[in-house]
mmCIF file of C-alpha atoms in Angstrom:
data_model
loop_
_atom_site.group_PDB
_atom_site.id
_atom_site.type_symbol
_atom_site.label_atom_id
_atom_site.label_comp_id
_atom_site.label_asym_id
_atom_site.label_seq_id
_atom_site.Cartn_x
_atom_site.Cartn_y
_atom_site.Cartn_z
ATOM 1 C CA MET S 1 0.123 -0.079 0.166
ATOM 2 C CA PRO S 2 1.421 3.467 -1.006
ATOM 3 C CA GLU S 3 2.038 5.671 1.975
ATOM 4 C CA LEU S 4 1.600 9.511 2.614
ATOM 5 C CA VAL S 5 4.178 10.959 5.047
ATOM 6 C CA VAL S 6 3.001 14.368 6.433
ATOM 7 C CA LEU S 7 5.824 16.202 8.293
ATOM 8 C CA THR S 8 4.488 17.045 11.601
ATOM 9 C CA GLU S 9 7.677 18.749 13.060
ATOM 10 C CA GLN S 10 5.712 21.839 13.693
ATOM 11 C CA LEU S 11 3.611 20.302 16.350
ATOM 12 C CA LEU S 12 6.795 19.950 18.331
ATOM 13 C CA ALA S 13 8.105 23.642 17.923
ATOM 14 C CA PRO S 14 8.234 25.831 20.921
ATOM 15 C CA VAL S 15 5.475 28.055 19.495
ATOM 16 C CA PRO S 16 3.501 25.882 17.047
ATOM 17 C CA GLY S 17 1.426 29.032 15.917
ATOM 18 C CA GLY S 18 -1.212 28.858 13.049
ATOM 19 C CA THR S 19 0.967 26.432 11.074
ATOM 20 C CA GLY S 20 1.003 23.845 14.007
ATOM 21 C CA ARG S 21 -2.908 24.101 13.795
ATOM 22 C CA TYR S 22 -2.840 23.705 10.076
ATOM 23 C CA THR S 23 -0.345 20.633 10.535
ATOM 24 C CA ARG S 24 -2.860 19.022 12.950
ATOM 25 C CA GLU S 25 -6.058 19.823 11.220
ATOM 26 C CA LEU S 26 -4.728 18.687 7.820
ATOM 27 C CA VAL S 27 -3.088 15.273 8.636
ATOM 28 C CA THR S 28 -6.254 14.515 10.517
ATOM 29 C CA ALA S 29 -8.686 15.213 7.505
ATOM 30 C CA MET S 30 -6.381 13.516 5.197
ATOM 31 C CA ALA S 31 -6.185 10.443 7.305
ATOM 32 C CA ALA S 32 -10.063 10.452 7.373
ATOM 33 C CA SER S 33 -10.547 10.832 3.562
ATOM 34 C CA ALA S 34 -7.442 8.604 2.261
ATOM 35 C CA PRO S 35 -8.128 6.602 -0.675
ATOM 36 C CA PRO S 36 -8.589 2.929 0.176
ATOM 37 C CA THR S 37 -5.106 1.891 -0.923
ATOM 38 C CA TRP S 38 -3.241 4.581 0.911
ATOM 39 C CA THR S 39 -1.989 5.042 4.504
ATOM 40 C CA VAL S 40 -0.975 7.972 6.449
ATOM 41 C CA ALA S 41 2.098 8.553 8.878
ATOM 42 C CA GLY S 42 3.243 11.442 10.728
ATOM 43 C CA VAL S 43 7.297 11.951 10.551
ATOM 44 C CA THR S 44 9.326 14.306 12.804
ATOM 45 C CA ALA S 45 13.022 14.910 13.813
ATOM 46 C CA THR S 46 14.215 13.526 16.865
ATOM 47 C CA HIS S 47 13.034 14.634 20.194
ATOM 48 C CA ARG S 48 12.787 13.409 23.570
ATOM 49 C CA ASP S 49 9.282 13.519 23.971
ATOM 50 C CA LEU S 50 7.056 12.942 20.710
ATOM 51 C CA SER S 51 3.739 13.061 22.230
ATOM 52 C CA ALA S 52 2.686 16.565 20.991
ATOM 53 C CA ALA S 53 2.961 15.203 17.479
ATOM 54 C CA ASP S 54 0.573 12.021 18.122
ATOM 55 C CA VAL S 55 -2.333 12.365 15.979
ATOM 56 C CA PRO S 56 -5.014 9.872 16.493
ATOM 57 C CA THR S 57 -5.950 7.746 13.433
ATOM 58 C CA VAL S 58 -2.404 8.734 11.788
ATOM 59 C CA ALA S 59 0.417 6.494 12.234
ATOM 60 C CA GLY S 60 3.423 7.412 14.096
ATOM 61 C CA PRO S 61 4.859 9.667 14.701
ATOM 62 C CA ARG S 62 8.134 8.336 13.393
ATOM 63 C CA ALA S 63 11.395 10.175 14.072
ATOM 64 C CA LEU S 64 14.146 10.572 11.768
ATOM 65 C CA PRO S 65 17.564 9.907 13.155
ATOM 66 C CA LEU S 66 18.548 13.773 13.626
ATOM 67 C CA PRO S 67 17.521 16.525 15.816
ATOM 68 C CA ARG S 68 15.484 19.518 14.333
ATOM 69 C CA ARG S 69 18.301 21.541 13.975
ATOM 70 C CA ALA S 70 20.520 19.149 12.065
ATOM 71 C CA LEU S 71 17.690 18.036 9.880
ATOM 72 C CA THR S 72 16.816 21.747 9.132
ATOM 73 C CA ALA S 73 20.653 22.221 8.282
ATOM 74 C CA LEU S 74 20.924 19.054 6.131
ATOM 75 C CA TRP S 75 17.856 19.923 4.048
ATOM 76 C CA GLU S 76 18.757 23.559 3.783
ATOM 77 C CA ARG S 77 22.088 22.455 2.214
ATOM 78 C CA GLY S 78 20.582 20.091 -0.003
ATOM 79 C CA VAL S 79 21.059 16.576 1.424
ATOM 80 C CA HIS S 80 18.554 14.426 -0.074
ATOM 81 C CA LEU S 81 17.453 12.569 3.193
ATOM 82 C CA TRP S 82 14.038 11.308 2.214
ATOM 83 C CA PRO S 83 11.695 11.038 5.171
ATOM 84 C CA GLY S 84 10.047 7.532 3.844
ATOM 85 C CA GLY S 85 6.874 7.299 2.287
ATOM 86 C CA ASP S 86 5.725 7.271 -1.520
ATOM 87 C CA ALA S 87 4.310 10.869 -1.326
ATOM 88 C CA VAL S 88 5.537 13.649 1.113
ATOM 89 C CA HIS S 89 3.572 16.642 2.456
ATOM 90 C CA ALA S 90 5.506 19.242 4.042
ATOM 91 C CA PRO S 91 3.055 21.646 5.866
ATOM 92 C CA THR S 92 5.886 24.134 6.205
ATOM 93 C CA PRO S 93 8.838 25.146 4.049
ATOM 94 C CA LEU S 94 10.875 22.609 5.993
ATOM 95 C CA ALA S 95 11.041 19.978 3.375
ATOM 96 C CA PRO S 96 13.373 17.536 1.668
ATOM 97 C CA PRO S 97 15.346 19.455 -1.326
ATOM 98 C CA ALA S 98 13.541 17.271 -3.973
ATOM 99 C CA PRO S 99 11.657 14.348 -4.323
ATOM 100 C CA ARG S 100 13.225 11.095 -4.685
ATOM 101 C CA ARG S 101 12.868 8.997 -7.994
ATOM 102 C CA GLY S 102 9.540 7.408 -8.284
ATOM 103 C CA ARG S 103 8.313 9.522 -5.237
ATOM 104 C CA CYS S 104 6.406 13.031 -5.285
ATOM 105 C CA LEU S 105 6.852 15.982 -2.668
ATOM 106 C CA VAL S 106 3.951 18.633 -2.054
ATOM 107 C CA VAL S 107 4.907 21.577 0.323
ATOM 108 C CA THR S 108 2.667 24.377 1.696
ATOM 109 C CA VAL S 109 3.605 27.938 1.579
ATOM 110 C CA HIS S 110 1.600 29.790 3.886
ATOM 111 C CA ASP S 111 2.527 33.372 3.179
ATOM 112 C CA THR S 112 5.295 35.507 1.257
ATOM 113 C CA VAL S 113 6.034 37.605 4.466
ATOM 114 C CA PRO S 114 9.755 36.664 4.308
ATOM 115 C CA PHE S 115 9.880 38.333 0.904
ATOM 116 C CA SER S 116 7.420 41.338 1.245
ATOM 117 C CA HIS S 117 8.112 42.056 4.928
ATOM 118 C CA PRO S 118 11.429 40.573 5.987
ATOM 119 C CA GLU S 119 11.606 43.179 8.923
ATOM 120 C CA THR S 120 8.866 41.397 10.738
ATOM 121 C CA LEU S 121 11.025 38.260 10.980
ATOM 122 C CA THR S 122 14.634 37.440 12.331
ATOM 123 C CA ARG S 123 17.213 37.980 9.738
ATOM 124 C CA ARG S 124 18.025 34.416 9.840
ATOM 125 C CA GLY S 125 14.366 33.457 9.567
ATOM 126 C CA ALA S 126 13.691 35.419 6.735
ATOM 127 C CA ALA S 127 16.727 34.318 4.632
ATOM 128 C CA TRP S 128 16.003 30.617 5.474
ATOM 129 C CA HIS S 129 12.311 30.797 4.346
ATOM 130 C CA GLN S 130 13.352 32.849 1.046
ATOM 131 C CA ALA S 131 15.804 30.224 0.140
ATOM 132 C CA MET S 132 13.490 27.065 1.163
ATOM 133 C CA ILE S 133 10.500 28.527 -0.547
ATOM 134 C CA ARG S 134 12.571 29.457 -3.881
ATOM 135 C CA ARG S 135 13.669 25.664 -3.952
ATOM 136 C CA ALA S 136 10.281 24.171 -3.585
ATOM 137 C CA ALA S 137 9.138 26.370 -6.499
ATOM 138 C CA GLU S 138 12.024 24.763 -8.285
ATOM 139 C CA ARG S 139 12.134 21.199 -7.200
ATOM 140 C CA ALA S 140 8.882 20.100 -5.505
ATOM 141 C CA ASN S 141 6.048 18.710 -7.626
ATOM 142 C CA ALA S 142 3.565 21.308 -6.254
ATOM 143 C CA ILE S 143 3.361 24.124 -3.909
ATOM 144 C CA VAL S 144 0.003 24.762 -1.733
ATOM 145 C CA VAL S 145 -0.901 28.200 -0.822
ATOM 146 C CA PRO S 146 -4.000 29.215 1.048
ATOM 147 C CA THR S 147 -5.221 32.196 -0.906
ATOM 148 C CA ILE S 148 -4.866 33.616 -4.538
ATOM 149 C CA ALA S 149 -3.117 36.608 -2.960
ATOM 150 C CA VAL S 150 -0.254 34.270 -1.876
ATOM 151 C CA ALA S 151 -0.211 32.726 -5.237
ATOM 152 C CA GLU S 152 0.091 36.017 -7.043
ATOM 153 C CA GLU S 153 2.630 37.200 -4.652
ATOM 154 C CA LEU S 154 4.485 33.822 -5.002
ATOM 155 C CA GLU S 155 4.706 34.381 -8.765
ATOM 156 C CA ARG S 156 6.692 37.720 -8.149
ATOM 157 C CA TYR S 157 9.073 36.188 -5.525
ATOM 158 C CA ALA S 158 9.581 32.777 -6.208
ATOM 159 C CA HIS S 159 8.439 31.676 -9.812
ATOM 160 C CA GLY S 160 9.194 28.178 -10.560
ATOM 161 C CA PRO S 161 8.141 25.085 -12.428
ATOM 162 C CA ALA S 162 6.133 23.498 -9.498
ATOM 163 C CA THR S 163 2.550 23.350 -9.824
ATOM 164 C CA VAL S 164 0.681 26.295 -7.478
ATOM 165 C CA ALA S 165 -2.552 25.070 -6.096
ATOM 166 C CA VAL S 166 -4.790 27.267 -3.991
ATOM 167 C CA ILE S 167 -6.252 25.336 -1.040
ATOM 168 C CA PRO S 168 -7.940 27.387 1.790
ATOM 169 C CA HIS S 169 -7.918 26.353 5.289
ATOM 170 C CA GLY S 170 -10.987 25.117 7.216
ATOM 171 C CA VAL S 171 -12.452 25.789 10.672
ATOM 172 C CA PRO S 172 -11.689 23.620 13.307
ATOM 173 C CA SER S 173 -14.035 21.160 14.519
ATOM 174 C CA ALA S 174 -13.674 21.834 18.056
ATOM 175 C CA LEU S 175 -14.783 25.509 17.270
ATOM 176 C CA LEU S 176 -17.882 24.515 15.738
ATOM 177 C CA ALA S 177 -18.997 21.709 18.208
ATOM 178 C CA PRO S 178 -22.118 22.851 20.284
ATOM 179 C CA ILE S 179 -21.306 24.115 23.905
ATOM 180 C CA GLU S 180 -23.703 23.703 26.833
ATOM 181 C CA ALA S 181 -24.469 26.926 28.551
ATOM 182 C CA ALA S 182 -23.288 25.809 31.773
ATOM 183 C CA GLN S 183 -19.882 24.785 30.427
ATOM 184 C CA GLU S 184 -19.614 28.099 28.602
ATOM 185 C CA HIS S 185 -20.273 29.996 31.753
ATOM 186 C CA ALA S 186 -17.651 27.821 33.746
ATOM 187 C CA THR S 187 -15.012 28.394 31.042
ATOM 188 C CA ALA S 188 -15.886 31.985 30.958
ATOM 189 C CA ALA S 189 -15.481 32.312 34.663
ATOM 190 C CA ALA S 190 -12.301 30.218 34.739
ATOM 191 C CA LEU S 191 -10.763 32.773 32.132
ATOM 192 C CA ASP S 192 -12.304 35.587 34.211
ATOM 193 C CA LEU S 193 -13.604 36.922 30.732
ATOM 194 C CA PRO S 194 -15.508 40.194 30.828
ATOM 195 C CA SER S 195 -19.208 40.701 29.730
ATOM 196 C CA GLY S 196 -18.155 42.165 26.430
ATOM 197 C CA TYR S 197 -14.657 42.947 24.851
ATOM 198 C CA VAL S 198 -12.660 43.606 21.722
ATOM 199 C CA LEU S 199 -10.772 40.196 20.765
ATOM 200 C CA ALA S 200 -7.177 39.670 19.340
ATOM 201 C CA VAL S 201 -6.062 36.325 18.397
ATOM 202 C CA GLY S 202 -2.554 35.198 16.991
ATOM 203 C CA THR S 203 1.002 34.652 18.019
ATOM 204 C CA VAL S 204 2.246 37.865 19.831
ATOM 205 C CA GLU S 205 4.788 38.981 17.371
ATOM 206 C CA PRO S 206 5.547 42.243 15.276
ATOM 207 C CA ARG S 207 3.403 41.398 12.188
ATOM 208 C CA LYS S 208 0.489 40.968 13.886
ATOM 209 C CA GLY S 209 -0.039 44.784 14.506
ATOM 210 C CA LEU S 210 -1.072 44.432 18.100
ATOM 211 C CA ASP S 211 0.864 47.641 18.831
ATOM 212 C CA VAL S 212 -1.393 49.430 16.511
ATOM 213 C CA LEU S 213 -4.416 47.948 18.143
ATOM 214 C CA ILE S 214 -3.494 48.916 21.710
ATOM 215 C CA GLU S 215 -2.679 52.332 20.607
ATOM 216 C CA ALA S 216 -6.304 52.321 18.882
ATOM 217 C CA MET S 217 -7.916 51.093 22.002
ATOM 218 C CA ALA S 218 -6.378 53.973 24.098
ATOM 219 C CA LYS S 219 -7.949 56.661 21.612
ATOM 220 C CA PRO S 220 -10.914 58.455 23.487
ATOM 221 C CA TYR S 221 -13.451 57.435 20.689
ATOM 222 C CA ALA S 222 -12.460 53.690 20.677
ATOM 223 C CA PRO S 223 -15.035 51.187 22.072
ATOM 224 C CA ASP S 224 -15.235 51.519 26.033
ATOM 225 C CA LEU S 225 -14.327 47.848 26.279
ATOM 226 C CA PRO S 226 -11.565 45.811 27.616
ATOM 227 C CA LEU S 227 -8.920 44.197 24.950
ATOM 228 C CA VAL S 228 -8.441 40.677 25.419
ATOM 229 C CA VAL S 229 -5.432 38.920 23.430
ATOM 230 C CA VAL S 230 -5.091 35.145 23.023
ATOM 231 C CA GLY S 231 -2.099 33.508 21.619
ATOM 232 C CA PRO S 232 1.473 32.316 22.545
ATOM 233 C CA HIS S 233 4.282 34.668 22.620
ATOM 234 C CA GLY S 234 6.341 34.672 19.659
ATOM 235 C CA TRP S 235 9.735 36.194 18.639
ATOM 236 C CA GLY S 236 10.275 40.021 18.569
ATOM 237 C CA GLU S 237 9.997 40.808 22.298
ATOM 238 C CA VAL S 238 6.387 42.597 21.828
ATOM 239 C CA ASP S 239 5.422 43.580 25.180
ATOM 240 C CA LEU S 240 1.959 44.320 25.506
ATOM 241 C CA THR S 241 1.788 45.561 29.017
ATOM 242 C CA ALA S 242 4.564 47.989 28.079
ATOM 243 C CA LEU S 243 2.678 49.095 25.025
ATOM 244 C CA ALA S 244 -0.596 49.635 26.998
ATOM 245 C CA GLU S 245 1.459 51.800 29.327
ATOM 246 C CA LYS S 246 3.105 53.524 26.430
ATOM 247 C CA TYR S 247 -0.340 54.461 24.835
ATOM 248 C CA GLY S 248 -2.251 55.125 27.922
ATOM 249 C CA LEU S 249 -4.506 52.134 27.701
ATOM 250 C CA ALA S 250 -6.075 52.507 31.215
ATOM 251 C CA ASP S 251 -5.229 49.877 33.712
ATOM 252 C CA GLY S 252 -7.538 46.812 33.678
ATOM 253 C CA ARG S 253 -8.513 47.263 30.000
ATOM 254 C CA LEU S 254 -5.897 44.539 28.657
ATOM 255 C CA ARG S 255 -6.128 40.968 29.218
ATOM 256 C CA VAL S 256 -3.559 38.577 28.034
ATOM 257 C CA LEU S 257 -4.616 34.891 28.090
ATOM 258 C CA GLY S 258 -1.592 33.330 26.125
ATOM 259 C CA ARG S 259 -2.045 30.087 24.522
ATOM 260 C CA ILE S 260 -5.496 28.227 25.328
ATOM 261 C CA SER S 261 -7.162 25.122 24.084
ATOM 262 C CA ASP S 262 -9.430 24.913 21.029
ATOM 263 C CA GLU S 263 -12.191 24.190 23.365
ATOM 264 C CA ASP S 264 -11.510 27.443 25.478
ATOM 265 C CA LEU S 265 -10.940 29.603 22.197
ATOM 266 C CA ALA S 266 -14.475 28.550 21.097
ATOM 267 C CA VAL S 267 -16.020 30.269 24.296
ATOM 268 C CA VAL S 268 -13.595 33.263 23.848
ATOM 269 C CA LEU S 269 -14.737 33.808 20.273
ATOM 270 C CA ARG S 270 -18.381 33.294 20.875
ATOM 271 C CA ARG S 271 -18.413 35.736 23.635
ATOM 272 C CA ALA S 272 -16.401 38.554 21.840
ATOM 273 C CA SER S 273 -18.012 41.748 20.850
ATOM 274 C CA VAL S 274 -15.740 42.123 17.765
ATOM 275 C CA LEU S 275 -12.585 40.617 16.540
ATOM 276 C CA ALA S 276 -9.753 42.794 15.669
ATOM 277 C CA VAL S 277 -7.190 41.560 12.970
ATOM 278 C CA PRO S 278 -4.724 44.509 12.502
ATOM 279 C CA SER S 279 -2.086 42.573 10.791
ATOM 280 C CA ARG S 280 0.797 43.816 8.651
ATOM 281 C CA ALA S 281 0.735 40.887 6.570
ATOM 282 C CA GLU S 282 -0.802 37.484 6.133
ATOM 283 C CA GLY S 283 -1.236 34.507 4.016
ATOM 284 C CA PHE S 284 -4.798 33.434 5.211
ATOM 285 C CA GLY S 285 -5.901 34.814 8.620
ATOM 286 C CA LEU S 286 -7.574 31.794 10.419
ATOM 287 C CA PRO S 287 -8.976 33.876 13.086
ATOM 288 C CA VAL S 288 -10.912 35.923 10.715
ATOM 289 C CA LEU S 289 -12.682 32.709 9.379
ATOM 290 C CA GLU S 290 -13.161 31.322 12.686
ATOM 291 C CA ALA S 291 -14.949 34.468 13.845
ATOM 292 C CA MET S 292 -17.073 34.532 10.756
ATOM 293 C CA ALA S 293 -18.087 30.751 11.479
ATOM 294 C CA LEU S 294 -19.069 31.785 15.029
ATOM 295 C CA GLY S 295 -21.030 34.745 14.167
ATOM 296 C CA VAL S 296 -18.508 37.370 15.364
ATOM 297 C CA PRO S 297 -18.120 40.700 13.662
ATOM 298 C CA VAL S 298 -14.541 41.260 12.195
ATOM 299 C CA VAL S 299 -12.550 44.488 11.512
ATOM 300 C CA HIS S 300 -9.369 43.717 9.582
ATOM 301 C CA SER S 301 -6.598 45.329 7.994
ATOM 302 C CA ASP S 302 -6.504 45.571 4.258
ATOM 303 C CA VAL S 303 -3.939 42.894 3.784
ATOM 304 C CA PRO S 304 -4.796 41.214 0.524
ATOM 305 C CA ALA S 305 -5.256 37.842 1.971
ATOM 306 C CA LEU S 306 -7.733 38.864 4.917
ATOM 307 C CA VAL S 307 -9.640 40.606 2.451
ATOM 308 C CA GLU S 308 -10.052 37.671 0.263
ATOM 309 C CA VAL S 309 -10.855 35.341 3.045
ATOM 310 C CA ALA S 310 -13.448 37.891 4.422
ATOM 311 C CA GLY S 311 -14.971 38.501 1.101
ATOM 312 C CA GLY S 312 -16.580 41.800 1.920
ATOM 313 C CA THR S 313 -18.056 40.405 5.240
ATOM 314 C CA GLY S 314 -15.551 42.254 7.133
ATOM 315 C CA ALA S 315 -15.062 45.869 8.149
ATOM 316 C CA VAL S 316 -11.598 46.808 6.290
ATOM 317 C CA VAL S 317 -8.963 49.431 7.641
ATOM 318 C CA PRO S 318 -5.737 50.479 6.435
ATOM 319 C CA ARG S 319 -2.707 48.980 7.875
ATOM 320 C CA GLY S 320 -0.820 50.636 10.743
ATOM 321 C CA ASP S 321 -3.736 53.297 11.168
ATOM 322 C CA PRO S 322 -4.926 53.303 14.826
ATOM 323 C CA LYS S 323 -7.164 56.488 14.402
ATOM 324 C CA THR S 324 -9.116 54.467 11.559
ATOM 325 C CA LEU S 325 -9.087 51.389 13.496
ATOM 326 C CA ALA S 326 -10.522 52.905 16.871
ATOM 327 C CA ALA S 327 -13.233 54.693 14.925
ATOM 328 C CA THR S 328 -14.143 51.488 12.556
ATOM 329 C CA LEU S 329 -14.481 49.228 15.881
ATOM 330 C CA ARG S 330 -16.727 51.842 17.599
ATOM 331 C CA ALA S 331 -18.845 52.047 14.331
ATOM 332 C CA VAL S 332 -19.037 47.996 14.176
ATOM 333 C CA LEU S 333 -20.443 47.893 17.698
ATOM 334 C CA ASP S 334 -22.815 50.912 17.542
ATOM 335 C CA ASP S 335 -24.299 50.175 14.003
ATOM 336 C CA GLY S 336 -26.416 46.986 14.836
ATOM 337 C CA PRO S 337 -28.278 46.442 11.571
ATOM 338 C CA SER S 338 -25.211 46.795 9.221
ATOM 339 C CA THR S 339 -23.313 44.621 11.426
ATOM 340 C CA SER S 340 -25.761 41.780 11.715
ATOM 341 C CA ARG S 341 -25.990 41.932 7.904
ATOM 342 C CA ARG S 342 -22.466 41.274 7.866
ATOM 343 C CA VAL S 343 -22.214 38.816 10.502
ATOM 344 C CA ALA S 344 -24.961 36.645 8.446
ATOM 345 C CA GLN S 345 -22.897 36.795 5.253
ATOM 346 C CA GLY S 346 -19.771 35.881 7.202
ATOM 347 C CA ARG S 347 -21.424 32.873 8.408
ATOM 348 C CA LEU S 348 -22.794 31.844 5.301
ATOM 349 C CA ARG S 349 -19.356 32.207 3.455
ATOM 350 C CA ALA S 350 -17.448 30.560 6.143
ATOM 351 C CA GLN S 351 -19.510 27.226 5.416
ATOM 352 C CA ALA S 352 -17.518 26.885 2.192
ATOM 353 C CA PHE S 353 -14.129 26.459 4.152
ATOM 354 C CA THR S 354 -13.941 23.113 5.334
ATOM 355 C CA TRP S 355 -10.946 20.802 6.278
ATOM 356 C CA GLU S 356 -12.437 18.100 4.418
ATOM 357 C CA HIS S 357 -12.287 20.069 1.107
ATOM 358 C CA ALA S 358 -8.797 20.917 1.746
ATOM 359 C CA ALA S 359 -8.007 17.297 2.292
ATOM 360 C CA THR S 360 -9.805 16.173 -0.764
ATOM 361 C CA GLU S 361 -8.203 18.673 -2.972
ATOM 362 C CA LEU S 362 -4.476 17.583 -1.449
ATOM 363 C CA TRP S 363 -5.300 14.184 -2.129
ATOM 364 C CA ARG S 364 -5.790 14.883 -5.849
ATOM 365 C CA LEU S 365 -2.483 16.459 -6.028
ATOM 366 C CA HIS S 366 -0.704 13.739 -4.249
ATOM 367 C CA THR S 367 -2.091 10.847 -6.168
ATOM 368 C CA ARG S 368 -1.844 12.771 -9.414
ATOM 369 C CA PHE S 369 1.756 13.351 -8.848
ATOM 370 C CA PHE S 370 2.622 10.157 -7.590
ATOM 371 C CA GLU S 371 1.114 8.422 -10.400
ATOM 372 C CA MET S 372 3.222 10.525 -12.566
ATOM 373 C CA ALA S 373 6.133 9.564 -10.661
ATOM 374 C CA SER S 374 5.526 5.836 -10.765
ATOM 375 C CA ALA S 375 5.146 5.863 -14.590
ATOM 376 C CA ARG S 376 8.612 7.193 -15.180
#
């Protein structure tokens, strides 16, 4: 039986982030929809504890005989260490340099931030991603991107012979599952959630624009609500408390919850008054889709990928403009009829984004290129 290997290394990263969520949701959906003759396995670098990469219904995780740093260096230098399997899916640019003979390789590129906004990454991180993305465009069978916006940007920055397929993300099932009222109240109490709040979700790092959001929330015409921030701390030393002090956000108006489970996130999202996504750059913007699916109004920056995902159901503001962001947040909360229409349209649009659809499209890619490779 042919085997699809999914590189699940991102699940073991110190800050898995959105790509970690993508990896887990994708490999789960692909295992559930595997063609009858295929199996699915997860493969990682060597770690002392692989439990975070354990995905039910997926074989493994199997560890390659190298720690993450060594594996990254070998693949970066072009060493052809194949992770096993007849087809390999790399959910991030961490991937073998090329497919083995008779095998196929598909790589997901989530965004072109390393090219368009390298200042929002470390110098080393930007250079590594640029090199790995360019090589994937030259040597992989296919590159998967989540939006048309990323596909167009990839053409500009890393054009190559690899097929580029636009396959959007889906909404995690844990966020859509019904929640009993008693459980929701208990979770809200445990997290000490206020009765209404502006919500931001994502890894705390420079490109998320949380500095702009905090400055906006300190404006006198901003919504008179607390700001709740959900997400792990990433790189860049973004100190939210210091930013609140800098811009004069009143004591008690900033709540930082850090990393929480999907079950808790479902409650936090459902109870939010509005989701703010002031990002400077994105490839998809999963929190936008999740808020749409749960009936939460969204205010997002004019990043092309966010505009594409929201499809006109969110209120758009210019990047880096705290004054307009503050005024728009207030307008969304004050204009009930208009916001209700946007929310209804957002719910309807979100129904088209599923992990099942993503898995089906990816299987089409893998089986097509595996058959082509096997015939050579």
